[in-house]
Amino acid sequence: MSGPRQGRIALQLAGALVAVALLLVLLEGACRALDLFPPPPGGSKLRYQRIALPVFTPARLADGREVLATSDPRLPFQWLEARKPAGQRRIFFFGGSAMAGLGHAPNVSLPREIEVLLNGLPGAEGIRIYNLGVVAFSTRQIVALVDDVLAHCEPDLLVVYEGNNEFLEIHSEAYARAIGRGPSWISATLSSSALVRGLTGGHRLDRAALEASVSTRDLAQNDARVDHSAIIDRIELSPAEIDGVYAEYRSNLAAIAARSKAAQVPLLLCTPASNWEWAGLADKPASVRLGYGPGPDPTDRAELEALLARIDAEIPGSSGKRAWELEYAAAGILDRLDQPRTASVRLRRALELDPHGRRATPRHAELVRDVCAEFDTPLFDLAAWAERRGDGRIGFDLFYDYVHFTPLGVAEAGRALAEVLLRFPDLRQVERPGEWPATQNSRAGQGLLEADGLAVGDFLGFGASPERLRDRSLWKYDRTLDELDQAIAEDPADWRSLCWRANAAFFRANGLEAARRDYAAALSAARSAAAPAEALALIAANQQRLEGDRRP
């Protein structure tokens, strides 16, 4: 009887497993039908591309006013009234890290620069500017942000500048596979399950994790996020994959244009620009990078010309990453041969061949122009402006790395963008000055600053290290904050460091108490040290802003 009994038990177990499987399928279907436990918004598998919606949630200012304020910890603290006052005009800027101002304090950003330029101009009263640039966001996330702002924020104008993050998700997936950490079919299935999200809490946003996701401290241990050098070394996408990403980019821009048109809210699309001269944090000599020699590049003109001839001979038979590297190396040699215009042509060609997509290319710009033409949407051709401004080249004066603006880049691009904004009907009444004033960013770009600004509106995020303005690292702002912590630990009466650290906290959504504490300590220490009256006044003014409207 043991045989038949074992068979019955096996059948019962099999039936139970089938019943459990059917129950799980039914529960999964019910969760999806009822939209229970949806995936975190953002449309991406990457944690740092998730969105905290709505963008503005109920909050209270220090003076007791009830407002709507930014809730995403990656955004600088900003607020608006639940009901827009008569005469107020709201301009919302969208983008990724280039819009957010990664590497600097929030004052080193296009929206903030435009706010400073418009401040005090006749007719500009009532203009409110909001920077919704989030590090690593692509146009897919921006579509969701635009929907939220259109539904809840009564915007008068939308400005979109994006194109450098479209490949992030596909690169991360390819990189994970390349290092043997790609998801199995089981983990991929589980990660897409609404039921599993409900049981594990995976449908909820962890705001602390979001904030950490854009800091160097977190990224050092995060293989899900790919840095530039890893992309160059390990990843090369197929032409079909690249075309697919560009197609989605255009589709997302078209969706933004269609939504703004349906809502009758003006939209300004900007072509994205990037640094043609960038080749990574450690720019190796052309001869080493391309395997043409073990030592540094030659300095003799005849040797340089011979090396250029060897490179040009290899280019016709090259493609992908190799062709990009060859063109870049040729440009470097032409610069050393005092042929900058020809070198610029080769740099642009290298950018067009760059297979990695971490920089906006001329193809991105053409797609933006195409969408503007289709939807009759105004265009700020920032890429063309930057090319004209740089005498045929976009380089390190505008961008400290491959896509992120220097203070000089913010100052000059901000002025150019302000000129375009003042052509919109709602802004034509603003009286444009005969000459735009010098701003803290323009002064920094000219090398006129030896120390950071004490006033929160002038704080650029370099503290006592002006050389950091030229640092190529994406995470230099994090290092500034670490240095401020260290300086204060060593000297609790260091009033300048206390003020700068308070300025940094001023911009954080959850930074009110930290800023309040550090400003008070800075003012007390400055008085004890007989600091200049101007410094005391600036710290006191920061306190008043913090306790009042909390606008820089």
Tab-separated table of C-alpha atoms in Angstrom, residues 275-278 308 312 315 324-352 359 387 390-395:
chain	number	residue	atom	x	y	z
A	275	ASN	CA	31.302	69.503	-23.153
A	276	TRP	CA	32.998	68.379	-26.356
A	277	GLU	CA	36.424	68.437	-24.704
A	278	TRP	CA	35.594	65.952	-21.941
A	308	LEU	CA	47.776	62.163	-36.603
A	312	ASP	CA	43.459	59.157	-39.699
A	315	ILE	CA	39.487	55.816	-38.700
A	324	TRP	CA	34.980	57.942	-31.051
A	325	GLU	CA	38.357	57.633	-29.294
A	326	LEU	CA	40.252	58.102	-32.552
A	327	GLU	CA	38.387	61.287	-33.433
A	328	TYR	CA	38.893	62.657	-29.926
A	329	ALA	CA	42.611	61.908	-30.062
A	330	ALA	CA	42.903	63.552	-33.477
A	331	ALA	CA	41.288	66.705	-32.088
A	332	GLY	CA	43.798	66.811	-29.240
A	333	ILE	CA	46.709	66.563	-31.643
A	334	LEU	CA	45.279	69.267	-33.903
A	335	ASP	CA	45.005	71.579	-30.883
A	336	ARG	CA	48.678	70.988	-30.173
A	337	LEU	CA	49.441	71.713	-33.814
A	338	ASP	CA	47.723	75.113	-33.385
A	339	GLN	CA	44.741	74.219	-35.553
A	340	PRO	CA	41.863	74.870	-33.099
A	341	ARG	CA	39.089	75.257	-35.671
A	342	THR	CA	39.905	71.959	-37.337
A	343	ALA	CA	40.216	70.415	-33.883
A	344	SER	CA	36.726	71.672	-33.028
A	345	VAL	CA	35.323	69.947	-36.123
A	346	ARG	CA	36.901	66.695	-34.995
A	347	LEU	CA	35.586	67.134	-31.438
A	348	ARG	CA	32.048	67.573	-32.734
A	349	ARG	CA	32.483	64.462	-34.886
A	350	ALA	CA	33.720	62.581	-31.828
A	351	LEU	CA	30.630	63.675	-29.903
A	352	GLU	CA	28.402	62.431	-32.713
A	359	ARG	CA	26.343	63.449	-22.873
A	387	GLU	CA	28.612	76.521	-29.899
A	390	GLY	CA	32.700	79.158	-27.856
A	391	ASP	CA	33.964	80.057	-31.334
A	392	GLY	CA	32.785	76.750	-32.733
A	393	ARG	CA	33.446	74.635	-29.629
A	394	ILE	CA	31.775	73.851	-26.311
A	395	GLY	CA	34.354	73.279	-23.615
